CSV table of C-alpha atoms in Angstrom, one decimal:
chain,number,residue,atom,x,y,z
A,236,MET,CA,-2.2,27.5,-2.9
A,237,ALA,CA,-5.5,27.7,-5.8
A,238,SER,CA,-4.7,24.1,-6.5
A,239,LEU,CA,-4.1,23.4,-2.6
A,240,HIS,CA,-6.8,23.9,-1.9
A,241,LYS,CA,-8.8,22.8,-4.4
A,242,ARG,CA,-6.9,18.6,-3.6
A,243,ALA,CA,-7.9,19.7,-0.3
A,244,LEU,CA,-11.2,20.1,-0.6
A,245,ALA,CA,-11.0,16.8,-2.9
A,246,GLY,CA,-9.5,15.6,-0.2
A,247,LEU,CA,-12.0,16.3,2.0
A,248,ALA,CA,-15.1,15.0,-0.8
A,249,ILE,CA,-13.4,11.4,-1.2
A,250,LEU,CA,-13.2,10.7,2.6
A,251,PHE,CA,-17.1,12.0,3.9
A,252,LEU,CA,-18.0,9.6,0.0
A,253,VAL,CA,-16.2,6.6,2.1
A,254,MET,CA,-16.7,7.2,5.6
A,255,ALA,CA,-20.1,7.7,4.6
A,256,PHE,CA,-20.5,4.6,2.4
A,257,LEU,CA,-18.5,1.9,5.6
A,258,LEU,CA,-20.9,4.4,8.1
A,259,PHE,CA,-24.0,3.4,6.6
A,260,GLY,CA,-23.1,0.3,4.7
A,261,ALA,CA,-22.2,-1.5,7.6
A,262,ALA,CA,-25.4,0.3,9.5
A,263,GLY,CA,-27.2,-1.5,6.5
A,264,THR,CA,-30.2,1.9,6.6
A,265,LEU,CA,-29.3,6.0,5.7
A,266,ARG,CA,-31.9,6.2,8.6
A,267,TYR,CA,-29.4,6.8,10.9
A,268,TRP,CA,-28.8,10.4,13.2
A,269,GLN,CA,-26.8,9.5,15.3
A,270,GLY,CA,-24.0,8.4,11.4
A,271,TRP,CA,-25.5,12.0,10.2
A,272,ALA,CA,-25.4,13.9,13.3
A,273,PHE,CA,-21.3,13.2,13.5
A,274,LEU,CA,-20.5,13.8,10.2
A,275,ALA,CA,-21.9,16.8,9.5
A,276,CYS,CA,-19.5,17.9,13.4
A,277,TYR,CA,-16.4,16.3,12.1
A,278,PHE,CA,-16.3,17.5,8.6
A,279,ALA,CA,-17.8,20.7,9.2
A,280,ALA,CA,-15.0,20.7,11.8
A,281,SER,CA,-12.5,19.6,9.3
A,282,ILE,CA,-13.8,21.9,6.4
A,283,ALA,CA,-13.2,24.8,8.6
A,284,ILE,CA,-9.8,24.3,9.4
A,285,THR,CA,-8.7,23.8,6.0
A,286,PHE,CA,-9.8,27.2,5.5
A,287,TYR,CA,-7.9,28.1,8.3
A,288,LEU,CA,-4.7,27.0,6.9
A,289,VAL,CA,-5.8,27.9,3.2
A,290,TRP,CA,-5.1,31.3,4.1
A,291,LYS,CA,-3.0,31.5,7.5
A,292,ASP,CA,-0.6,28.7,7.0
A,293,PRO,CA,-0.9,26.5,3.0
A,294,ALA,CA,2.6,25.4,4.0
A,295,LEU,CA,1.2,23.4,6.8
A,296,LEU,CA,-2.0,22.1,5.3
A,297,ALA,CA,0.1,20.7,2.3
A,298,ARG,CA,3.0,19.0,4.6
A,299,ARG,CA,-0.5,17.5,6.6
A,300,MET,CA,-1.8,16.4,3.1
A,301,ARG,CA,1.5,13.9,2.9
A,302,GLY,CA,0.3,11.6,5.4
A,303,GLY,CA,-0.5,8.1,5.4
A,304,PRO,CA,0.9,4.3,6.8
A,305,PHE,CA,2.5,5.2,2.4
A,306,ALA,CA,3.9,8.2,3.4
A,307,GLU,CA,5.7,7.1,5.7
A,308,GLU,CA,10.0,6.5,6.0
A,309,GLU,CA,10.7,4.2,8.5
A,310,PRO,CA,9.9,1.1,9.0
A,311,ALA,CA,8.2,0.7,11.9
A,312,GLN,CA,5.9,3.9,11.1
A,313,ARG,CA,4.8,2.5,8.1
A,314,VAL,CA,3.5,-0.5,10.1
A,315,ILE,CA,2.2,1.6,12.5
A,316,MET,CA,0.1,3.6,10.4
A,317,SER,CA,-1.2,1.4,8.8
A,318,LEU,CA,-2.4,-0.5,12.6
A,319,ALA,CA,-3.5,3.5,13.3
A,320,SER,CA,-5.9,3.7,10.2
A,321,LEU,CA,-7.6,-0.1,10.1
A,322,GLY,CA,-8.1,1.0,14.3
A,323,PHE,CA,-9.6,3.9,12.4
A,324,ILE,CA,-11.3,2.6,9.4
A,325,ALA,CA,-12.4,0.1,11.9
A,326,LEU,CA,-14.4,3.2,14.3
A,327,ILE,CA,-17.0,3.8,11.4
A,328,VAL,CA,-17.4,-0.2,10.9
A,329,LEU,CA,-17.9,-1.2,13.6
A,330,PRO,CA,-21.0,1.8,15.3
A,331,GLY,CA,-22.7,1.6,12.0
A,332,LEU,CA,-22.5,-2.8,12.6
A,333,ASP,CA,-24.0,-1.8,16.8
A,334,HIS,CA,-26.4,0.0,15.3
A,335,ARG,CA,-28.0,-1.9,12.9
A,336,LEU,CA,-27.7,-5.6,14.6
A,337,GLY,CA,-28.5,-2.7,18.5
A,338,TRP,CA,-25.9,-4.2,20.4
A,339,SER,CA,-26.3,-0.6,22.5
A,340,HIS,CA,-28.6,1.7,24.0
A,341,VAL,CA,-27.0,5.0,24.1
A,342,PRO,CA,-29.1,7.9,25.4
A,343,PRO,CA,-29.7,11.2,23.1
A,344,ALA,CA,-27.7,12.9,26.1
A,345,ALA,CA,-24.6,10.6,25.4
A,346,VAL,CA,-24.1,10.8,21.7
A,347,VAL,CA,-24.8,15.0,22.0
A,348,ALA,CA,-22.0,14.2,24.7
A,349,GLY,CA,-19.6,11.3,22.0
A,350,ASN,CA,-19.6,15.5,19.1
A,351,LEU,CA,-18.6,17.3,22.2
A,352,LEU,CA,-15.3,15.5,22.6
A,353,VAL,CA,-15.3,15.2,18.8
A,354,LEU,CA,-15.8,18.9,18.0
A,355,LEU,CA,-13.5,20.0,21.3
A,356,GLY,CA,-10.9,17.5,19.9
A,357,TRP,CA,-10.9,18.9,16.8
A,358,LEU,CA,-10.2,22.8,18.5
A,359,GLY,CA,-7.4,21.7,20.8
A,360,ILE,CA,-6.2,20.3,16.9
A,361,PHE,CA,-6.1,23.5,15.7
A,362,VAL,CA,-4.9,24.9,18.8
A,363,VAL,CA,-1.9,23.2,18.1
A,364,PHE,CA,-2.4,23.4,14.5
A,365,ARG,CA,-1.3,27.5,15.0
A,366,GLU,CA,1.4,27.3,18.1
A,367,ASN,CA,3.0,24.3,15.5
A,368,SER,CA,4.0,24.9,12.2
A,369,PHE,CA,5.6,21.6,12.0
A,370,SER,CA,3.3,19.9,13.1
A,371,SER,CA,3.9,17.0,10.2
A,372,ALA,CA,1.3,14.2,10.2
A,373,ARG,CA,4.9,12.3,8.9
A,374,ILE,CA,8.1,11.7,11.3
A,375,GLU,CA,9.8,14.5,9.4
A,376,LEU,CA,11.4,17.6,9.7
A,377,ALA,CA,11.8,20.4,7.6
A,378,ALA,CA,14.4,22.8,6.9
A,379,ASP,CA,14.0,25.5,9.3
A,380,GLN,CA,11.8,24.1,12.1
A,381,ARG,CA,12.8,24.5,15.4
A,382,VAL,CA,11.4,23.5,18.9
A,383,ILE,CA,7.5,25.1,20.2
A,384,SER,CA,7.4,24.3,24.1
A,385,THR,CA,4.7,27.5,23.6
A,386,GLY,CA,1.0,27.0,24.3
A,387,PRO,CA,0.1,23.1,25.1
A,388,TYR,CA,3.5,22.6,24.6
A,389,ALA,CA,4.2,23.6,27.8
A,390,TRP,CA,2.2,21.0,29.1
A,391,VAL,CA,2.9,18.5,26.8
A,392,ARG,CA,5.4,17.0,25.3
A,393,HIS,CA,2.3,15.3,22.5
A,394,PRO,CA,-0.8,17.5,22.5
A,395,MET,CA,-2.1,16.8,18.8
A,396,TYR,CA,-1.9,13.1,20.5
A,397,ALA,CA,-3.7,13.9,23.1
A,398,MET,CA,-6.1,15.6,20.9
A,399,ALA,CA,-7.2,13.5,18.5
A,400,LEU,CA,-7.3,11.1,21.6
A,401,LEU,CA,-10.1,12.3,22.7
A,402,MET,CA,-11.9,12.9,19.7
A,403,LEU,CA,-10.8,8.8,18.8
A,404,LEU,CA,-12.9,8.1,23.1
A,405,GLY,CA,-16.6,11.0,21.0
A,406,MET,CA,-16.3,8.8,17.8
A,407,PRO,CA,-18.6,5.4,19.0
A,408,ILE,CA,-20.1,7.5,21.5
A,409,ALA,CA,-21.8,9.9,19.1
A,410,LEU,CA,-22.1,7.6,16.8
A,411,GLY,CA,-24.7,5.6,19.8
A,412,SER,CA,-22.4,2.2,19.6
A,413,TRP,CA,-20.3,1.6,23.6
A,414,TRP,CA,-18.7,-1.5,22.1
A,415,GLY,CA,-16.7,1.4,19.4
A,416,VAL,CA,-14.8,2.8,22.7
A,417,LEU,CA,-12.8,-1.0,23.0
A,418,ILE,CA,-11.6,-0.1,19.3
A,419,VAL,CA,-10.3,3.1,21.0
A,420,VAL,CA,-8.9,1.4,23.7
A,421,ALA,CA,-6.9,-1.1,20.9
A,422,ILE,CA,-6.1,1.8,18.8
A,423,VAL,CA,-3.7,3.3,22.4
A,424,PRO,CA,-0.8,1.1,21.7
A,425,ALA,CA,-0.5,2.2,18.9
A,426,LEU,CA,-0.5,5.7,19.1
A,427,VAL,CA,2.0,5.8,22.4
A,428,TRP,CA,4.6,3.2,20.0
A,429,ARG,CA,4.6,6.0,17.9
A,430,LEU,CA,5.2,9.1,19.7
A,431,ILE,CA,7.6,7.0,21.6
A,432,ASP,CA,9.7,6.7,18.4
A,433,GLU,CA,9.1,10.0,17.5
A,434,GLU,CA,10.6,11.2,20.5
A,435,ARG,CA,13.7,8.8,20.0
A,436,PHE,CA,14.0,10.3,16.2
A,437,LEU,CA,13.2,14.5,17.2
A,438,ALA,CA,16.4,13.2,20.1
A,439,ARG,CA,18.6,12.2,16.8
A,440,ASN,CA,18.0,15.2,14.8
A,441,LEU,CA,16.1,18.0,16.2
A,442,PRO,CA,18.5,20.8,18.2
A,443,GLY,CA,17.4,21.1,21.8
A,444,TYR,CA,14.6,18.3,21.5
A,445,SER,CA,16.3,16.8,24.4
A,446,GLU,CA,16.5,19.4,26.6
A,447,TYR,CA,12.8,19.7,25.8
A,448,ARG,CA,12.2,15.9,27.0
A,449,ASP,CA,13.5,17.1,29.8
A,450,ARG,CA,11.8,20.3,31.0
A,451,VAL,CA,8.2,18.7,30.1
A,452,ARG,CA,7.9,15.7,31.5
A,453,TYR,CA,4.4,14.4,30.3
A,454,ARG,CA,3.6,13.0,27.0
A,455,LEU,CA,-0.3,12.9,26.9
A,456,LEU,CA,-1.7,13.6,30.5
A,457,PRO,CA,-0.4,16.6,33.2
A,458,GLY,CA,1.0,15.0,35.7
A,459,ILE,CA,0.2,11.3,35.0
A,460,TRP,CA,1.8,10.7,31.8
């Protein structure tokens, strides 16, 4: 567990450095309070959830650490995750450029609201982790995996994607960029492609998933889709 703990924190430290480099490099300055506030919120939540998983569910943490385009076995999923990774980078770089060039004028209250959306997204992801210990970062089945239909899964079939989308929407607003919201719009098709492909995989390989899919009609938004 100690090794997992160290690897998880090292991964977060590297991610912080990369995100900070992209963000402040694009902004051309460290005098970017929106950037510092966002990083504080994003990584405070990340660290808190990491410590929780180290304590309560190290197997889930290990699964979450095996994500990324090259971790996927299916070629389509490698393409999807590559697009999603590029989209995430753009969500960091474009707001930094926006700050440098002064394209957007986002009031401080909206910036605070954006950070609250980021934190709310993390809170929702935490609830998903507590409910579903099988929520891997890649499309796969654990040896003892079963269908989870309680908690947020009683409302929508993909609550983690819903919460991730909420977080992504909050990111450019937290960083003071209205233009960055367009990147979120561009990411949505990749997210939809991924979850539909994941549903096909689960229906083929996870006993009971087809019946669950018939019972819970909505994928992301109750009453809508």
